[in-house]
PDB file of C-alpha atoms in Angstrom:
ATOM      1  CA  UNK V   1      26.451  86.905-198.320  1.00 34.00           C
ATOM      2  CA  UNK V   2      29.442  88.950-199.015  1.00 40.00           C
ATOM      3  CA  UNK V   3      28.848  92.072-200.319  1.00 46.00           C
ATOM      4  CA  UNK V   4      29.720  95.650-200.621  1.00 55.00           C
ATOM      5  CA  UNK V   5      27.220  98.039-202.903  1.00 49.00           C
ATOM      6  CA  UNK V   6      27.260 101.110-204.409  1.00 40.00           C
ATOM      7  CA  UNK V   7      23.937 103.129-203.857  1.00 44.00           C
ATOM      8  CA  UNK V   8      24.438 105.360-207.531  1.00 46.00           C
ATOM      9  CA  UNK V   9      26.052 102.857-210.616  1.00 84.00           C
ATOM     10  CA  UNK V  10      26.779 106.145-212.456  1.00 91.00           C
ATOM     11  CA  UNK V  11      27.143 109.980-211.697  1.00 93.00           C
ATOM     12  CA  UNK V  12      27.979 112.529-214.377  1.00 95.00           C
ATOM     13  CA  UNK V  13      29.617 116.037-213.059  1.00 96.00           C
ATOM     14  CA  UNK V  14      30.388 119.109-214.300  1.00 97.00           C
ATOM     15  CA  UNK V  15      34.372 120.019-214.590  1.00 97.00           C
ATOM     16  CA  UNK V  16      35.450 121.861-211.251  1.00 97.00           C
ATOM     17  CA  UNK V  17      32.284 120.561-209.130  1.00 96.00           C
ATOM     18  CA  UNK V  18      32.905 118.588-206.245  1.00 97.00           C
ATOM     19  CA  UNK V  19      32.293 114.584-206.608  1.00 97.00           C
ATOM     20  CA  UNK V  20      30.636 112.421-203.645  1.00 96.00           C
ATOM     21  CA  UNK V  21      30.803 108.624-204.952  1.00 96.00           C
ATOM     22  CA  UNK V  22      28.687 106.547-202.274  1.00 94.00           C
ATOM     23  CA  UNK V  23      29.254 102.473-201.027  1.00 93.00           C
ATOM     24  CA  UNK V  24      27.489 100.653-198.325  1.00 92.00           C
ATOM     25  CA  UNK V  25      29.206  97.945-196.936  1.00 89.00           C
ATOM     26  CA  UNK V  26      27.826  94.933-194.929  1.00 80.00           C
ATOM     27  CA  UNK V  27      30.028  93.313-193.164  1.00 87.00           C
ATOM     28  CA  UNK V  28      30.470  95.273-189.605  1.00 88.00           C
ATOM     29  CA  UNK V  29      33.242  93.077-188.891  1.00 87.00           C
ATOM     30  CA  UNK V  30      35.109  94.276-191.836  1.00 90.00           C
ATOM     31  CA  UNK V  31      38.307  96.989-190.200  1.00 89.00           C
ATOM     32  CA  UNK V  32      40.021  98.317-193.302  1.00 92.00           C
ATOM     33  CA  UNK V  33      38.458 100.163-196.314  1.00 94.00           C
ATOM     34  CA  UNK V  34      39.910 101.559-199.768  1.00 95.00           C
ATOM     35  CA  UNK V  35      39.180 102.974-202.802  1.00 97.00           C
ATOM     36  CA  UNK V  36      40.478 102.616-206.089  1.00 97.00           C
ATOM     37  CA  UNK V  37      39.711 103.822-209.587  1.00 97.00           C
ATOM     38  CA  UNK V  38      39.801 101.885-212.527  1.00 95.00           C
ATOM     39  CA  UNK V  39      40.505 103.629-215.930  1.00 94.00           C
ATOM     40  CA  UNK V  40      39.271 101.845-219.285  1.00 91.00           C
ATOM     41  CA  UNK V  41      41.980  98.748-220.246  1.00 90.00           C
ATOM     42  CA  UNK V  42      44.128  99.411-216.758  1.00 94.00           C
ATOM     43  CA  UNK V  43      43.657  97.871-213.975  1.00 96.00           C
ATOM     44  CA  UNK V  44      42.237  99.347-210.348  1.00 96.00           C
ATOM     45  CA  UNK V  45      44.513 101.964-209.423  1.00 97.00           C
ATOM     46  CA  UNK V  46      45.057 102.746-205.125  1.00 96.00           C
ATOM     47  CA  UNK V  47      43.486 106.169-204.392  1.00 97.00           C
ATOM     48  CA  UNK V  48      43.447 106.156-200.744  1.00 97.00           C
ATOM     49  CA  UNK V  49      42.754 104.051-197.258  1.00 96.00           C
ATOM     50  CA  UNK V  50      41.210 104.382-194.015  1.00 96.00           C
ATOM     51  CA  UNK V  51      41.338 102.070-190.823  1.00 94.00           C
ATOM     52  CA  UNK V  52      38.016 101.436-189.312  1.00 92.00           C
ATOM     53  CA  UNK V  53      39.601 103.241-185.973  1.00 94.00           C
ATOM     54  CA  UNK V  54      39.173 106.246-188.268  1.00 96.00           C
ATOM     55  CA  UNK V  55      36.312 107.845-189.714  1.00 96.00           C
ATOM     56  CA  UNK V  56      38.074 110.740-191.776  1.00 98.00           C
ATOM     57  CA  UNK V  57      41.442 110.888-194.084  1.00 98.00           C
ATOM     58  CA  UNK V  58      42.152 113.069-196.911  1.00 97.00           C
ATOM     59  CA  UNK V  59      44.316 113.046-199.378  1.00 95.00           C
ATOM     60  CA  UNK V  60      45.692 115.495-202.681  1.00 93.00           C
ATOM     61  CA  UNK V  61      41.907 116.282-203.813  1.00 96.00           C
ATOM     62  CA  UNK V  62      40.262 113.518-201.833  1.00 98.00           C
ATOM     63  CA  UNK V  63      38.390 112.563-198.818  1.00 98.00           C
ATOM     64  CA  UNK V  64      37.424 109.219-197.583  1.00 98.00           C
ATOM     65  CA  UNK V  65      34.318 109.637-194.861  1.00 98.00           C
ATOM     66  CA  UNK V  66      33.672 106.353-193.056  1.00 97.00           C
ATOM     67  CA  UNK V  67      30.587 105.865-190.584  1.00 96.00           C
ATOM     68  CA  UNK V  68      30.654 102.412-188.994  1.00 93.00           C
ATOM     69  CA  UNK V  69      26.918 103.275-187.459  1.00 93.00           C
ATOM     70  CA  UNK V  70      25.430 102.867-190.835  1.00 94.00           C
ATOM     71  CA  UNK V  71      28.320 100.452-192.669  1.00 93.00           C
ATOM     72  CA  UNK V  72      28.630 103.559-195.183  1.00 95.00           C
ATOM     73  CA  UNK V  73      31.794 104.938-196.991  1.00 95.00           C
ATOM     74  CA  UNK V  74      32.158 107.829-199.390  1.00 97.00           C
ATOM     75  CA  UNK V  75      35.116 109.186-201.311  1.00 97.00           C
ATOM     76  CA  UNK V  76      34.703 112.876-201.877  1.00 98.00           C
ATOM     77  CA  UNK V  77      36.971 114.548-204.950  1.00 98.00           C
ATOM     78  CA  UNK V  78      37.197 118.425-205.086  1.00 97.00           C
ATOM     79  CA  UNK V  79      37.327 120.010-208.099  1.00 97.00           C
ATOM     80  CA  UNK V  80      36.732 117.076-210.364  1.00 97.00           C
ATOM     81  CA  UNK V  81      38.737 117.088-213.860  1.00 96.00           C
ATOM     82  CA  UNK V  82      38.232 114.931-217.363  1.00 96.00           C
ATOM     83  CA  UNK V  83      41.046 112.669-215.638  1.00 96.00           C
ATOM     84  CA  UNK V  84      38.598 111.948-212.993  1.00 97.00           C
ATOM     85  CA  UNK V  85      36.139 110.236-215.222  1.00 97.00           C
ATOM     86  CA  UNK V  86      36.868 106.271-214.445  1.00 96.00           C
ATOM     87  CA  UNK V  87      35.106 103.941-212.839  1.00 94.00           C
ATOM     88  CA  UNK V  88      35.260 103.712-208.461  1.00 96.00           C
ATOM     89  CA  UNK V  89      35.452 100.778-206.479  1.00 94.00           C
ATOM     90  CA  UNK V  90      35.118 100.928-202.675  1.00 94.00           C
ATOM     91  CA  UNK V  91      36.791  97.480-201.179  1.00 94.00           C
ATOM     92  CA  UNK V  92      36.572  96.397-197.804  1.00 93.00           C
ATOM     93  CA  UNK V  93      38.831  93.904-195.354  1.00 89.00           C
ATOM     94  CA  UNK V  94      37.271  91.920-192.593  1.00 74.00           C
ATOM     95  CA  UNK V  95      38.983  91.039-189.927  1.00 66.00           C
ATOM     96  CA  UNK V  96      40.113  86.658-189.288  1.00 63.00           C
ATOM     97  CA  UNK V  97      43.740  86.930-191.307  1.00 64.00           C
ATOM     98  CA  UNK V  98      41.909  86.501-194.580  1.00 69.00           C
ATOM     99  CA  UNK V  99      43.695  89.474-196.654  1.00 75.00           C
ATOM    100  CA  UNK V 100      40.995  89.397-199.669  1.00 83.00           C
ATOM    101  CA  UNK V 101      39.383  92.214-200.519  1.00 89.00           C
ATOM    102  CA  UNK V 102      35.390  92.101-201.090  1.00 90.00           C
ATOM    103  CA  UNK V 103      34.527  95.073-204.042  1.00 90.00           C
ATOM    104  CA  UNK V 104      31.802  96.461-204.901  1.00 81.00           C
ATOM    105  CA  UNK V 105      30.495  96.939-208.747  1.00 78.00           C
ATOM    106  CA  UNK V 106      31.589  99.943-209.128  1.00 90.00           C
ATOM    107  CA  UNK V 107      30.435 103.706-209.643  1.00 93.00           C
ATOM    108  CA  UNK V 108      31.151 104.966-212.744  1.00 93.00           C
ATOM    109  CA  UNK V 109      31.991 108.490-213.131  1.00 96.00           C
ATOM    110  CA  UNK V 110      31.367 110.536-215.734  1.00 96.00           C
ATOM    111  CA  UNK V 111      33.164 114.558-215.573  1.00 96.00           C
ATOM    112  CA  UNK V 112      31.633 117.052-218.204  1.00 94.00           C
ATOM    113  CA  UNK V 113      34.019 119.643-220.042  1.00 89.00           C
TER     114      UNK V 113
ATOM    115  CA  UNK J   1      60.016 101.943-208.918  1.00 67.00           C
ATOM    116  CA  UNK J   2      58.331  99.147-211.545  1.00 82.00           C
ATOM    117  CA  UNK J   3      54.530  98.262-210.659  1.00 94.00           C
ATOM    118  CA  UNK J   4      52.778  95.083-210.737  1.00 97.00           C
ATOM    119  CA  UNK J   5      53.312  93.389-214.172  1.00 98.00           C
ATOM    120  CA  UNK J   6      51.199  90.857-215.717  1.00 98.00           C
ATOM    121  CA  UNK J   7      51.538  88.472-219.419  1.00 98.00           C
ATOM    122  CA  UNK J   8      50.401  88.257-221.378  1.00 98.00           C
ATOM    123  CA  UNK J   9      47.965  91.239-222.084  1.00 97.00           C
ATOM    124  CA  UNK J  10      45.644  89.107-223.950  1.00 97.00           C
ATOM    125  CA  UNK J  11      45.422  85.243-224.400  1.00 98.00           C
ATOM    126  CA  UNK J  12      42.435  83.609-226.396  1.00 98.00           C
ATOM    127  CA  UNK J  13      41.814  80.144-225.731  1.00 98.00           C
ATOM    128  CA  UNK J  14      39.203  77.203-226.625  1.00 97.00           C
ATOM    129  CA  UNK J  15      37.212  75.122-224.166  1.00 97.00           C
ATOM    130  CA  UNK J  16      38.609  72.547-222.543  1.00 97.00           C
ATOM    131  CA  UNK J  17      42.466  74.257-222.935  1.00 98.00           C
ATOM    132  CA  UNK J  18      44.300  74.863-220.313  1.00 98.00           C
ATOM    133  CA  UNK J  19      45.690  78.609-219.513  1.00 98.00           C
ATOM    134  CA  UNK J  20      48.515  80.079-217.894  1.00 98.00           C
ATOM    135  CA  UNK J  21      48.730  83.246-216.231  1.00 98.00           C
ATOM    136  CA  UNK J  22      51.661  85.224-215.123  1.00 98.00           C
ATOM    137  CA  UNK J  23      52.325  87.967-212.520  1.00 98.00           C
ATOM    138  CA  UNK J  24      55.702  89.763-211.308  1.00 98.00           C
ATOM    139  CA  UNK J  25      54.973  92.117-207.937  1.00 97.00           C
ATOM    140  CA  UNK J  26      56.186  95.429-207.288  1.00 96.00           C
ATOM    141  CA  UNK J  27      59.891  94.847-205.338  1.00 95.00           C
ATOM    142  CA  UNK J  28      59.749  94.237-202.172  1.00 92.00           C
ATOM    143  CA  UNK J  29      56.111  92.961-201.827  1.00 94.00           C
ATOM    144  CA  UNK J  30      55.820  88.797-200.691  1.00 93.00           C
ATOM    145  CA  UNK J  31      51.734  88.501-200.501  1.00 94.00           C
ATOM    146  CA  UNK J  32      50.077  88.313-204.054  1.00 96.00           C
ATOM    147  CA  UNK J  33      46.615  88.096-204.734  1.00 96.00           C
ATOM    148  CA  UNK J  34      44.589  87.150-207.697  1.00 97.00           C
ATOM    149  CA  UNK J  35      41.347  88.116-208.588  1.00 96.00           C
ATOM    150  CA  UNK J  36      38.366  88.041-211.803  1.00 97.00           C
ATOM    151  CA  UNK J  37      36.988  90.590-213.119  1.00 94.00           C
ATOM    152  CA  UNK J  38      34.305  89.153-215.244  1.00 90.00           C
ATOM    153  CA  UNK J  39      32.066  91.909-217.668  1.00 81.00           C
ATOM    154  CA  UNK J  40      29.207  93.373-215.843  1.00 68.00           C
ATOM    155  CA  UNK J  41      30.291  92.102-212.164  1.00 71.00           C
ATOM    156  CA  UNK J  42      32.763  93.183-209.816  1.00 81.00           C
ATOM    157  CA  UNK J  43      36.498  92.076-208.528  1.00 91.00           C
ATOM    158  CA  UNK J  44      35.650  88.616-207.135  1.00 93.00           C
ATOM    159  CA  UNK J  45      38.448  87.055-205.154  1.00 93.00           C
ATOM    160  CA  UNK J  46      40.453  84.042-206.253  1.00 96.00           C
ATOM    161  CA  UNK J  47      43.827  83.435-204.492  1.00 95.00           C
ATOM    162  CA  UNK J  48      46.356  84.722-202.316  1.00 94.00           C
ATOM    163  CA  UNK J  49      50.146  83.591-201.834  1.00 95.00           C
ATOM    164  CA  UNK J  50      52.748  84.608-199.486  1.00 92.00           C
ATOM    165  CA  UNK J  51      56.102  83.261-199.101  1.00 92.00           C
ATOM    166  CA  UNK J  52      55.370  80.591-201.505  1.00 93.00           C
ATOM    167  CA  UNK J  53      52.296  79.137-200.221  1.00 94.00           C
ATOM    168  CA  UNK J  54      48.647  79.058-201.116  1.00 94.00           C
ATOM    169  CA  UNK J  55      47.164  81.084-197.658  1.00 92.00           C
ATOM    170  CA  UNK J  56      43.504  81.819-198.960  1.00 91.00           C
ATOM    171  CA  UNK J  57      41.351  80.812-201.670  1.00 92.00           C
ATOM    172  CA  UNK J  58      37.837  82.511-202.895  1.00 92.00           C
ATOM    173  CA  UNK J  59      34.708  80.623-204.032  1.00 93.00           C
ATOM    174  CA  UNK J  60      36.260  79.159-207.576  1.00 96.00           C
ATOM    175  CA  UNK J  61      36.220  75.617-208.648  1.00 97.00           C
ATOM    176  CA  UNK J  62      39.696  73.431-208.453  1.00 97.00           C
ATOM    177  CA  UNK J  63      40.625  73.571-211.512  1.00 97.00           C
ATOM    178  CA  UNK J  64      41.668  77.430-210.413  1.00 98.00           C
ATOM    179  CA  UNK J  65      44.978  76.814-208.662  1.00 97.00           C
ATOM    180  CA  UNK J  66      48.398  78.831-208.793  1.00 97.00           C
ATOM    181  CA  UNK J  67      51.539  79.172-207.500  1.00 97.00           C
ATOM    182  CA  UNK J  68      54.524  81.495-205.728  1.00 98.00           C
ATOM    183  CA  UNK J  69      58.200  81.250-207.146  1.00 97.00           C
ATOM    184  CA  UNK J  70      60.603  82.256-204.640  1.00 96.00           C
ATOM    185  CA  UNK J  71      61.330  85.484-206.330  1.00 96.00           C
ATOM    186  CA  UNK J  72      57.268  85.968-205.130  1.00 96.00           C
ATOM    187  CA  UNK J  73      56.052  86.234-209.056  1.00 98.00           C
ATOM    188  CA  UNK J  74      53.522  84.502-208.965  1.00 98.00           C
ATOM    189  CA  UNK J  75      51.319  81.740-212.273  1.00 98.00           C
ATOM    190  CA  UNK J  76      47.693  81.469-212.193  1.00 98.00           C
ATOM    191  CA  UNK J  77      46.355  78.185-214.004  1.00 98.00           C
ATOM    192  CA  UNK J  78      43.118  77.504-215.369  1.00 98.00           C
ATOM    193  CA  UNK J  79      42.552  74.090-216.579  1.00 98.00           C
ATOM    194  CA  UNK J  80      39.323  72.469-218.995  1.00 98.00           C
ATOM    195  CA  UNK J  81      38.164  76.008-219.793  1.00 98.00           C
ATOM    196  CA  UNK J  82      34.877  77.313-220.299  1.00 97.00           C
ATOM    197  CA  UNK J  83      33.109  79.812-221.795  1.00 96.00           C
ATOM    198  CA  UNK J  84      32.297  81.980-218.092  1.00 94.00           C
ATOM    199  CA  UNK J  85      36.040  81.403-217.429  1.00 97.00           C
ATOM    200  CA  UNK J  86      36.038  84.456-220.446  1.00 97.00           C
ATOM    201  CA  UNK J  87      37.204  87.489-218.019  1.00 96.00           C
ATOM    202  CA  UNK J  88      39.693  90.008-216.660  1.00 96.00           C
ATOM    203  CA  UNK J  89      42.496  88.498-214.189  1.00 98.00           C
ATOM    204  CA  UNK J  90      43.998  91.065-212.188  1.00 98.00           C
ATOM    205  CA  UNK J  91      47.346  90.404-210.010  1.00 98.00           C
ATOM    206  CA  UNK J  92      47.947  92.482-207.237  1.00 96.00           C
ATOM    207  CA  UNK J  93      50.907  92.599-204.748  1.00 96.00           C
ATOM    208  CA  UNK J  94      51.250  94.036-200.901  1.00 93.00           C
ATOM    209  CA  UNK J  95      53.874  94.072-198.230  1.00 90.00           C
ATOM    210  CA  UNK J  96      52.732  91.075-195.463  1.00 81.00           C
ATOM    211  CA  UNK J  97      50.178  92.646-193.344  1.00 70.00           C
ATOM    212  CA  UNK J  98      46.473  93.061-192.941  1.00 65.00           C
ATOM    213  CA  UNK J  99      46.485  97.347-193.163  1.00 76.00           C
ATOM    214  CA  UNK J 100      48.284  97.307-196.270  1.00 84.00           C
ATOM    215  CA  UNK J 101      46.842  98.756-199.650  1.00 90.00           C
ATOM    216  CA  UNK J 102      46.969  95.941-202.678  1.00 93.00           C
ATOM    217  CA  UNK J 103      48.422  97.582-205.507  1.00 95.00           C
ATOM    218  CA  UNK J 104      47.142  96.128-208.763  1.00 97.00           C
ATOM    219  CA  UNK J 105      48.586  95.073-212.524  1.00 98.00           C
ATOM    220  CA  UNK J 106      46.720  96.006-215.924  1.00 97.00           C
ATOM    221  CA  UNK J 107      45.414  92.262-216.182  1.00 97.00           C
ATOM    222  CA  UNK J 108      45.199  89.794-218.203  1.00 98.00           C
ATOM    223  CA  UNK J 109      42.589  89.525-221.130  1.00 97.00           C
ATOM    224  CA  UNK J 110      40.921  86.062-221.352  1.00 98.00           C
ATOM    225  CA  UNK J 111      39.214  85.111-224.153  1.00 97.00           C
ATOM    226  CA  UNK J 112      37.585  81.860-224.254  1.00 97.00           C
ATOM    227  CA  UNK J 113      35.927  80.504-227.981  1.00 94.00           C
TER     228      UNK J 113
END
């Protein structure tokens, strides 16, 4: 079925390390990816995109890495602060006009003072 | 510029009630989506509007159904609750157009006794 999974459910960092949060998706099909974070009582908040024509963007702190070969997508964030810690969902698109989004469960991260 | 806004906050009902959701999009945006966010899974895909009418619908029973308002704000209904209807409902709002981000509201808290 429909599905797109996170390989690591949590990941605790150290203040000024660099975060990699991981999502496999499985729907080859799919053509547009994003991630959001989700802060405690808020709702899922737009971090950044990428098209599947793409397999690189970055944004202020953050990278989104996409490999189609292997359905996998990463979000990389340098330099990882206490406003970090939140919980990340990678979503993904497929293609047919359907404009839902299929998330995953979520990463939760944790950044240590 | 306002974001997505969503009432109430929190709205505790009994089985077999009926519930009303509410959802105003950021300016500008026609398509909005609704999705649950029930504890321990992920953002699972209800409904999407645009220009007033119903365009998609997710895997949820018929007593899930909505509506668009010409000003694009959008109601979610829930009729004869029950107790797995108990969940976050998140609004979110995009321009029309498959490679456009869905910005999100905080959600509505529903409690069902």
């Amino acid at each position: 079925g429909e599905s797109v999974g996170l390989h690591l459910p949590t990941l605790s960092v150290q203040e000024g390390d660099n975060s990699i949060i991981n999502c496999a998706y499985s729907n080859s099909a799919s053509d547009y990816f994003i991630w959001y974070k989700q802060e405690s009582g808020k709702g899922p908040q737009f971090i950044i995109d990428i098209r599947s024509n793409m397999d690189k963007r970055q944004g202020q702190r953050v990278t989104v890495l996409l490999n189609k070969t292997v359905k996998h997508l990463s979000l990389q964030i340098a330099a990882t602060q206490p406003g970090d810690s939140a919980v990340y969902f990678c979503a993904e698109k497929g293609q047919g006009g359907s404009e839902k989004l299929v998330f995953g469960k979520g990463t939760k991260l944790t950044v240590n003072p | 510029e306002a974001g997505v806004t969503q009432s109430p906050t929190h709205l505790i009902k009994t089985r077999g009630q009926q519930a009303t959701l509410r959802c105003s999009p950021i300016s500008g945006h026609t398509s909005v989506y609704w999705y649950q966010q029930a504890l321990g899974l992920g953002l699972q895909f209800l409904l999407w509007y645009d220009e007033g009418e119903e365009r998609n619908r997710g895997n949820f029973p018929p007593r899930f159904s909505g509506r668009q308002f010409p000003n694009y704000s959008s109601e979610l209904n829930v009729n004869a609750l029950e107790l797995e209807d108990s969940a976050l409902y998140l609004c979110a709002s995009s321009f029309r157009g498959r490679v456009q981000p869905q910005h999100f509201g905080d959600g509505t808290r529903l409690s069902i006794l």
